[in-house]
Structures are given as structure tokens and as C-alpha cells.
């Protein structure tokens, strides 16, 4: 086994055949004064993702560790296993459909953490790109505050996964109590923030890809919000010092959740009313249409009257 690297990159991938090569290349192109390892958790994809990952692992045997799953583990289990195998002093994260857009990203972040021992991790903005790599805007606007606190992280998660560099000594392994929380790195960032501050670098150095497999519907957003509520409750039980912050966050989130739910219910009611009006209109025309079919071999089209 090679000596422990300075940075381990934790990459999970599933059915990312269109994007994985770009993601891996963006890691291999990093310009650093230290060793970097890339650990890929390939979660038994049904497309060519596994083959692409294997080709890169063969090309860079000293820098890439491929964990090729024999069966699908699921997002969180795959993530936790990859994280636990990281050996570096620092851990970075990159999903198989995102990429790093700055070749000095890791060097800048390591320099920042080594200059600020009170920072447990640091992050930066990320840009949205579409499936073809075209820019769609900024995912998170620039922070006015160069640091985030534990309170900030419990209230919301402004951090893109692809922007994180974490001091691994703060969380050597994923705690068992976090493994059932299907929210990736956010619980990790909250637990890390109990040990110190989170630093912000203002330069965008990564791209978050928006494509068909990642688009959220209103229903999925509400489902995710329920997962967040569950996560906060679990963290309050496991870490009693978080309870006051969790109570405040829960109050804010529940208010937003029910407001969103009421708006969705109003939309559903409006659609139902429109549907009933359409049915009644068609029902009024039904006798005419039936008579038309009975009297004529070539029925004349009967349309609903237009509104004036």
C-alpha cells in the first residue's frame, strides 16, 4: 500500500456514464504539492459507469482505488463505506456527475486549513451546469461572512458537497448514528461544526450538474424536507447540546413546510375544480355527439363553444 496521502477524495457514482470521465479527470488534473488519492464507490451501475471507472483505475493504479460493488448498496451505505476507507489528513467529496473547475482547488483549501487550525472544514461556491456542461448560474451566492458556525449549519445547509474539504481527524469514521440519515454530508458537517468553525473561500471552484436524474419535483422536495426534520430530531437525541438549536430550526422549517403544503393543496384543489368543469362541459355535449354519430355516416365535428 502507498504511503497515506495528504488528501483523500471520496467519490460515489451510480449510472453516471455520461459524466464520470469528466469528474475523474478534474481530480487527476489537480495541481498540488502533496499526494492525492481518489476512492471511487461504483454502486453496481446498470450502464457503462463501472467500465469507465475500471479504465481510469487501470490508468492510475497508484492514485485511484476502485470499490466495484457486486450489488447495489444504496447512496448512504456506499458513501459511508468510501468515507471510512479514506486515509488522508483531509477528505474532499465529489459525486460522479459533478466536477472541479479549478485545478488549484485542493491546494488552496489545504493551505487555508493549515493556516487556520480552528477551521474544521472549508468550502466555496459552486456553479450550476447542465447535462452538456453549459453554465446555469451560481448554486450558492457568496457568503458575506467568511465563517460559519454550528448554529448556521443546524439552521440550513449552504454547502455544496463538491466544495468541501474536511479535516479527517474531526470525524475519522462516519458515526453509526448518522448512517441511517440519507442526507449525505450535511449531518457530517453539523457534527464537525461542534468541534470548530467552518471557513468560506469566495472563489467558485466546482460545478454542480443539473440533469434529468437530479431534478426535484415539489413532492420530492417535501419528502426531502421530511428527511431533514427526521435528521434534526435524531441529532438532538444523539447530541443533547444541539437541542436548543434544533428546536429553533424545527420551528422555522415546520412553518415553511406547512406553508408549502397549503400552497400545494390549493394547487391540487384548483386542478380538481378545473377538471370537474371540463367533465361537466363534455357531459353537456354528449347527447349531441351521440345523435351526430347515429344520424350521419360522416359525423360533423362538434366542439365546445369558445368563451367570448
CSV table of C-alpha atoms in Angstrom, one decimal:
chain,number,residue,atom,x,y,z
A,1,UNK,CA,0.0,0.0,0.0
A,2,UNK,CA,1.2,3.5,-0.9
A,3,UNK,CA,2.0,6.0,2.0
A,4,UNK,CA,-1.0,7.8,3.3
A,5,UNK,CA,-1.9,10.8,1.0
A,6,UNK,CA,-2.4,14.3,2.2
A,7,UNK,CA,-5.9,14.4,0.7
A,8,UNK,CA,-8.4,11.6,0.0
A,9,UNK,CA,-11.2,12.3,-2.5
A,10,UNK,CA,-14.5,10.5,-1.7
A,11,UNK,CA,-16.4,9.8,-4.9
A,12,UNK,CA,-19.7,7.9,-5.2
A,13,UNK,CA,-21.2,7.1,-8.5
A,14,UNK,CA,-24.2,5.3,-10.0
A,15,UNK,CA,-25.3,5.4,-13.6
A,16,UNK,CA,-23.1,8.4,-14.4
A,17,UNK,CA,-21.6,7.1,-17.7
A,18,UNK,CA,-22.1,10.5,-19.5
A,19,UNK,CA,-20.3,12.4,-16.7
A,20,UNK,CA,-17.9,10.2,-14.8
A,21,UNK,CA,-14.9,10.7,-17.0
A,22,UNK,CA,-15.0,14.5,-16.6
A,23,UNK,CA,-15.4,14.1,-12.8
A,24,UNK,CA,-12.4,11.8,-12.5
A,25,UNK,CA,-10.3,13.9,-14.9
A,26,UNK,CA,-11.0,17.0,-12.8
A,27,UNK,CA,-9.4,15.2,-9.8
A,28,UNK,CA,-6.4,13.9,-11.7
A,29,UNK,CA,-5.7,17.4,-13.0
A,30,UNK,CA,-5.4,18.9,-9.6
A,31,UNK,CA,-2.0,20.7,-9.2
A,32,UNK,CA,-0.8,20.1,-5.7
A,33,UNK,CA,2.5,19.9,-3.7
A,34,UNK,CA,1.2,16.7,-2.0
A,35,UNK,CA,-0.2,13.3,-2.8
A,36,UNK,CA,-3.9,12.8,-3.5
A,37,UNK,CA,-5.8,9.5,-3.7
A,38,UNK,CA,-9.2,9.1,-5.3
A,39,UNK,CA,-11.5,6.4,-3.8
A,40,UNK,CA,-14.5,5.6,-6.1
A,41,UNK,CA,-17.5,3.7,-4.8
A,42,UNK,CA,-19.2,2.4,-8.0
A,43,UNK,CA,-22.6,1.2,-6.9
A,44,UNK,CA,-23.3,-1.6,-9.4
A,45,UNK,CA,-24.5,0.7,-12.2
A,46,UNK,CA,-26.7,-0.6,-15.0
A,47,UNK,CA,-24.8,1.4,-17.6
A,48,UNK,CA,-21.2,1.8,-18.6
A,49,UNK,CA,-20.2,3.6,-15.4
A,50,UNK,CA,-18.4,0.5,-14.0
A,51,UNK,CA,-16.3,0.1,-17.1
A,52,UNK,CA,-15.3,3.7,-17.2
A,53,UNK,CA,-14.3,3.7,-13.6
A,54,UNK,CA,-12.2,0.5,-14.1
A,55,UNK,CA,-10.4,2.0,-17.1
A,56,UNK,CA,-9.3,5.0,-15.0
A,57,UNK,CA,-8.3,2.8,-12.1
A,58,UNK,CA,-6.1,0.8,-14.5
A,59,UNK,CA,-4.6,4.1,-15.9
A,60,UNK,CA,-3.8,5.5,-12.5
A,61,UNK,CA,-3.2,2.4,-10.2
A,62,UNK,CA,-1.2,4.4,-7.7
A,63,UNK,CA,-3.8,7.2,-7.3
A,64,UNK,CA,-7.2,5.6,-7.7
A,65,UNK,CA,-8.8,2.9,-5.5
A,66,UNK,CA,-12.0,1.4,-7.1
A,67,UNK,CA,-14.6,-0.2,-5.0
A,68,UNK,CA,-16.7,-2.1,-7.5
A,69,UNK,CA,-19.9,-3.3,-5.8
A,70,UNK,CA,-21.3,-6.7,-6.6
A,71,UNK,CA,-24.8,-5.5,-5.7
A,72,UNK,CA,-26.3,-2.1,-5.3
A,73,UNK,CA,-25.7,-0.8,-1.7
A,74,UNK,CA,-27.7,2.5,-1.9
A,75,UNK,CA,-26.5,6.0,-1.7
A,76,UNK,CA,-25.8,6.4,2.0
A,77,UNK,CA,-24.2,2.9,2.6
A,78,UNK,CA,-22.0,3.4,-0.4
A,79,UNK,CA,-21.0,6.9,0.8
A,80,UNK,CA,-20.2,5.8,4.3
A,81,UNK,CA,-18.0,2.9,3.1
A,82,UNK,CA,-16.0,5.1,0.8
A,83,UNK,CA,-15.6,7.7,3.5
A,84,UNK,CA,-14.4,5.2,6.1
A,85,UNK,CA,-11.7,4.0,3.7
A,86,UNK,CA,-10.2,7.4,3.2
A,87,UNK,CA,-6.6,7.7,4.6
A,88,UNK,CA,-5.7,11.3,4.0
A,89,UNK,CA,-5.3,14.1,6.5
A,90,UNK,CA,-8.1,15.8,4.7
A,91,UNK,CA,-11.1,14.4,2.9
A,92,UNK,CA,-12.8,16.0,-0.2
A,93,UNK,CA,-16.0,15.0,-1.8
A,94,UNK,CA,-17.1,14.8,-5.4
A,95,UNK,CA,-20.1,12.9,-6.9
A,96,UNK,CA,-19.7,11.2,-10.2
A,97,UNK,CA,-21.8,13.7,-12.1
A,98,UNK,CA,-20.1,16.8,-10.8
A,99,UNK,CA,-16.6,18.2,-11.4
A,100,UNK,CA,-14.0,20.6,-10.1
A,101,UNK,CA,-13.4,23.6,-12.4
A,102,UNK,CA,-10.2,24.9,-10.8
A,103,UNK,CA,-7.0,22.9,-10.9
A,104,UNK,CA,-5.7,24.6,-7.7
A,105,UNK,CA,-8.8,23.9,-5.7
A,106,UNK,CA,-7.3,21.3,-3.3
A,107,UNK,CA,-4.1,23.2,-2.9
A,108,UNK,CA,-6.0,26.4,-2.0
A,109,UNK,CA,-8.2,24.6,0.5
A,110,UNK,CA,-5.3,22.7,2.2
A,111,UNK,CA,-3.4,25.9,2.5
A,112,UNK,CA,-6.4,27.6,4.1
A,113,UNK,CA,-7.0,24.8,6.7
A,114,UNK,CA,-3.3,24.7,7.6
A,115,UNK,CA,-3.3,28.4,8.1
A,116,UNK,CA,-6.5,28.2,10.2
A,117,UNK,CA,-6.3,25.3,12.7
A,118,UNK,CA,-9.6,26.5,14.2
A,119,UNK,CA,-11.4,25.6,11.0
A,120,UNK,CA,-12.7,22.0,10.9
A,121,UNK,CA,-13.5,22.3,7.2
A,122,UNK,CA,-13.7,24.8,4.4
A,123,UNK,CA,-15.9,25.2,1.3
A,124,UNK,CA,-16.5,27.6,-1.6
A,125,UNK,CA,-19.3,28.4,-4.1
A,126,UNK,CA,-20.2,26.1,-6.9
A,127,UNK,CA,-21.7,26.8,-10.3
A,128,UNK,CA,-24.7,25.1,-11.9
A,129,UNK,CA,-24.1,23.5,-15.2
A,130,UNK,CA,-26.5,21.5,-17.5
A,131,UNK,CA,-26.0,18.0,-18.9
A,132,UNK,CA,-23.8,19.4,-21.7
A,133,UNK,CA,-21.7,21.5,-19.3
A,134,UNK,CA,-23.3,24.8,-20.1
A,135,UNK,CA,-23.4,27.3,-17.3
A,136,UNK,CA,-26.7,27.9,-15.5
A,137,UNK,CA,-25.7,30.3,-12.8
A,138,UNK,CA,-24.4,30.1,-9.2
A,139,UNK,CA,-25.6,27.4,-6.8
A,140,UNK,CA,-24.9,29.4,-3.7
A,141,UNK,CA,-24.2,33.2,-3.6
A,142,UNK,CA,-21.1,34.4,-2.0
A,143,UNK,CA,-21.1,34.4,1.8
A,144,UNK,CA,-20.9,37.9,3.4
A,145,UNK,CA,-19.4,36.1,6.5
A,146,UNK,CA,-16.1,34.3,6.0
A,147,UNK,CA,-17.0,31.7,8.6
A,148,UNK,CA,-20.0,29.6,9.5
A,149,UNK,CA,-20.8,28.4,13.0
A,150,UNK,CA,-22.7,25.4,14.4
A,151,UNK,CA,-25.9,27.5,14.6
A,152,UNK,CA,-25.6,28.3,10.9
A,153,UNK,CA,-25.3,24.6,9.9
A,154,UNK,CA,-28.2,23.5,12.0
A,155,UNK,CA,-30.5,26.2,10.5
A,156,UNK,CA,-29.6,25.4,6.9
A,157,UNK,CA,-27.0,23.8,4.7
A,158,UNK,CA,-25.4,26.3,2.3
A,159,UNK,CA,-22.5,23.9,1.4
A,160,UNK,CA,-22.3,22.1,-1.9
A,161,UNK,CA,-20.9,18.6,-1.5
A,162,UNK,CA,-18.3,19.2,-4.3
A,163,UNK,CA,-16.9,22.2,-2.4
A,164,UNK,CA,-16.0,20.6,0.9
A,165,UNK,CA,-12.5,19.8,2.3
A,166,UNK,CA,-12.8,18.3,5.8
A,167,UNK,CA,-10.2,17.7,8.5
A,168,UNK,CA,-10.5,13.9,8.8
A,169,UNK,CA,-9.2,13.9,12.5
A,170,UNK,CA,-12.5,15.6,13.4
A,171,UNK,CA,-14.6,12.6,12.0
A,172,UNK,CA,-12.2,9.6,11.3
A,173,UNK,CA,-15.2,7.4,10.5
A,174,UNK,CA,-18.9,8.0,9.9
A,175,UNK,CA,-20.6,7.6,13.3
A,176,UNK,CA,-23.1,4.7,13.4
A,177,UNK,CA,-25.9,7.0,14.4
A,178,UNK,CA,-25.5,9.0,11.1
A,179,UNK,CA,-25.5,6.1,8.7
A,180,UNK,CA,-29.3,5.9,8.6
A,181,UNK,CA,-29.7,9.6,7.8
A,182,UNK,CA,-30.0,9.7,4.0
A,183,UNK,CA,-28.7,13.2,3.6
A,184,UNK,CA,-25.0,12.6,2.7
A,185,UNK,CA,-22.5,15.1,4.1
A,186,UNK,CA,-24.9,17.5,5.9
A,187,UNK,CA,-25.0,15.6,9.1
A,188,UNK,CA,-21.3,15.2,9.0
A,189,UNK,CA,-20.8,18.9,8.6
A,190,UNK,CA,-23.1,19.6,11.6
A,191,UNK,CA,-21.2,17.1,13.8
A,192,UNK,CA,-17.9,18.6,12.6
A,193,UNK,CA,-19.1,22.1,13.4
A,194,UNK,CA,-19.4,21.1,17.1
A,195,UNK,CA,-15.6,21.0,17.1
A,196,UNK,CA,-14.8,24.3,15.4
A,197,UNK,CA,-15.6,26.8,12.7
A,198,UNK,CA,-16.3,26.3,9.0
A,199,UNK,CA,-14.3,28.5,6.7
A,200,UNK,CA,-15.5,30.0,3.4
A,201,UNK,CA,-13.4,30.7,0.3
A,202,UNK,CA,-15.0,33.1,-2.1
A,203,UNK,CA,-13.8,31.7,-5.4
A,204,UNK,CA,-16.1,29.2,-7.2
A,205,UNK,CA,-14.0,26.1,-7.9
A,206,UNK,CA,-16.5,23.4,-8.7
A,207,UNK,CA,-19.6,22.7,-10.8
A,208,UNK,CA,-22.8,21.0,-9.8
A,209,UNK,CA,-24.6,19.3,-12.7
A,210,UNK,CA,-28.3,19.7,-13.2
A,211,UNK,CA,-29.8,16.9,-15.3
A,212,UNK,CA,-32.8,14.7,-15.6
A,213,UNK,CA,-31.8,12.3,-12.9
A,214,UNK,CA,-31.3,15.1,-10.4
A,215,UNK,CA,-34.4,17.3,-10.9
A,216,UNK,CA,-36.6,17.6,-7.9
A,217,UNK,CA,-40.4,17.8,-8.1
A,218,UNK,CA,-42.4,19.6,-5.4
A,219,UNK,CA,-43.3,16.2,-4.0
A,220,UNK,CA,-39.7,15.1,-3.7
A,221,UNK,CA,-38.7,18.4,-2.1
A,222,UNK,CA,-41.4,17.8,0.6
A,223,UNK,CA,-40.1,14.3,1.0
A,224,UNK,CA,-36.5,15.6,1.5
A,225,UNK,CA,-37.8,18.2,4.0
A,226,UNK,CA,-39.3,15.4,6.0
A,227,UNK,CA,-35.9,13.7,5.9
A,228,UNK,CA,-34.3,16.9,7.2
A,229,UNK,CA,-36.8,17.1,10.1
A,230,UNK,CA,-36.0,13.5,11.0
A,231,UNK,CA,-32.3,14.2,10.8
A,232,UNK,CA,-32.6,17.2,13.2
A,233,UNK,CA,-34.6,15.2,15.7
A,234,UNK,CA,-32.1,12.3,15.6
A,235,UNK,CA,-29.2,14.7,16.1
A,236,UNK,CA,-30.9,16.3,19.1
A,237,UNK,CA,-31.3,12.9,20.7
A,238,UNK,CA,-27.7,11.9,20.0
A,239,UNK,CA,-26.1,15.2,20.8
A,240,UNK,CA,-28.1,17.0,23.6
A,241,UNK,CA,-26.0,20.2,23.2
A,242,UNK,CA,-27.7,20.6,19.8
A,243,UNK,CA,-31.3,20.5,21.3
A,244,UNK,CA,-31.8,24.3,21.6
A,245,UNK,CA,-30.6,25.0,18.1
A,246,UNK,CA,-32.7,22.1,16.7
A,247,UNK,CA,-35.8,23.4,18.4
A,248,UNK,CA,-35.3,26.8,16.7
A,249,UNK,CA,-34.6,25.2,13.3
A,250,UNK,CA,-37.6,22.8,13.6
A,251,UNK,CA,-39.9,25.7,14.3
A,252,UNK,CA,-38.7,27.6,11.2
A,253,UNK,CA,-38.8,24.5,9.0
A,254,UNK,CA,-42.2,23.3,10.1
A,255,UNK,CA,-43.7,26.7,9.4
A,256,UNK,CA,-42.2,26.7,5.9
A,257,UNK,CA,-43.2,23.1,5.3
A,258,UNK,CA,-46.9,23.7,6.2
A,259,UNK,CA,-46.9,26.9,4.1
A,260,UNK,CA,-45.6,24.9,1.2
A,261,UNK,CA,-48.1,22.1,1.8
A,262,UNK,CA,-51.0,24.5,1.9
A,263,UNK,CA,-49.9,26.1,-1.4
A,264,UNK,CA,-49.7,22.6,-2.9
A,265,UNK,CA,-53.1,21.7,-1.7
A,266,UNK,CA,-54.5,24.9,-3.1
A,267,UNK,CA,-53.0,24.0,-6.5
A,268,UNK,CA,-54.5,20.5,-6.3
A,269,UNK,CA,-57.9,21.9,-5.5
A,270,UNK,CA,-57.7,24.3,-8.4
A,271,UNK,CA,-56.8,21.5,-10.8
A,272,UNK,CA,-59.7,19.4,-9.4
A,273,UNK,CA,-62.1,22.2,-10.0
A,274,UNK,CA,-60.9,22.7,-13.5
A,275,UNK,CA,-61.2,19.0,-14.2
A,276,UNK,CA,-64.8,18.9,-12.9
A,277,UNK,CA,-65.7,21.9,-15.1
A,278,UNK,CA,-64.2,20.2,-18.1
A,279,UNK,CA,-66.1,17.0,-17.3
A,280,UNK,CA,-69.4,18.9,-17.0
A,281,UNK,CA,-68.9,20.7,-20.2
A,282,UNK,CA,-68.2,17.4,-22.1
A,283,UNK,CA,-71.2,15.8,-20.4
A,284,UNK,CA,-73.5,18.6,-21.7
A,285,UNK,CA,-72.3,17.9,-25.3
A,286,UNK,CA,-72.5,14.1,-25.0
A,287,UNK,CA,-76.2,13.7,-26.3
A,288,UNK,CA,-75.4,15.9,-29.4
A,289,UNK,CA,-72.3,13.8,-30.2
A,290,UNK,CA,-74.2,10.5,-29.8
A,291,UNK,CA,-77.0,11.8,-32.1
A,292,UNK,CA,-74.5,13.0,-34.6
A,293,UNK,CA,-72.9,9.6,-34.8
A,294,UNK,CA,-76.3,7.9,-35.3
A,295,UNK,CA,-77.6,10.2,-38.0
A,296,UNK,CA,-74.6,10.8,-40.2
A,297,UNK,CA,-72.2,8.4,-41.8
A,298,UNK,CA,-69.6,11.1,-41.6
A,299,UNK,CA,-70.3,12.9,-38.4
A,300,UNK,CA,-69.7,16.6,-38.2
A,301,UNK,CA,-67.2,17.6,-35.5
A,302,UNK,CA,-68.9,19.1,-32.5
A,303,UNK,CA,-66.6,21.3,-30.4
A,304,UNK,CA,-67.0,23.0,-27.1
A,305,UNK,CA,-68.1,26.7,-27.5
A,306,UNK,CA,-65.4,29.2,-27.2
A,307,UNK,CA,-65.5,31.8,-24.5
A,308,UNK,CA,-66.1,35.3,-25.6
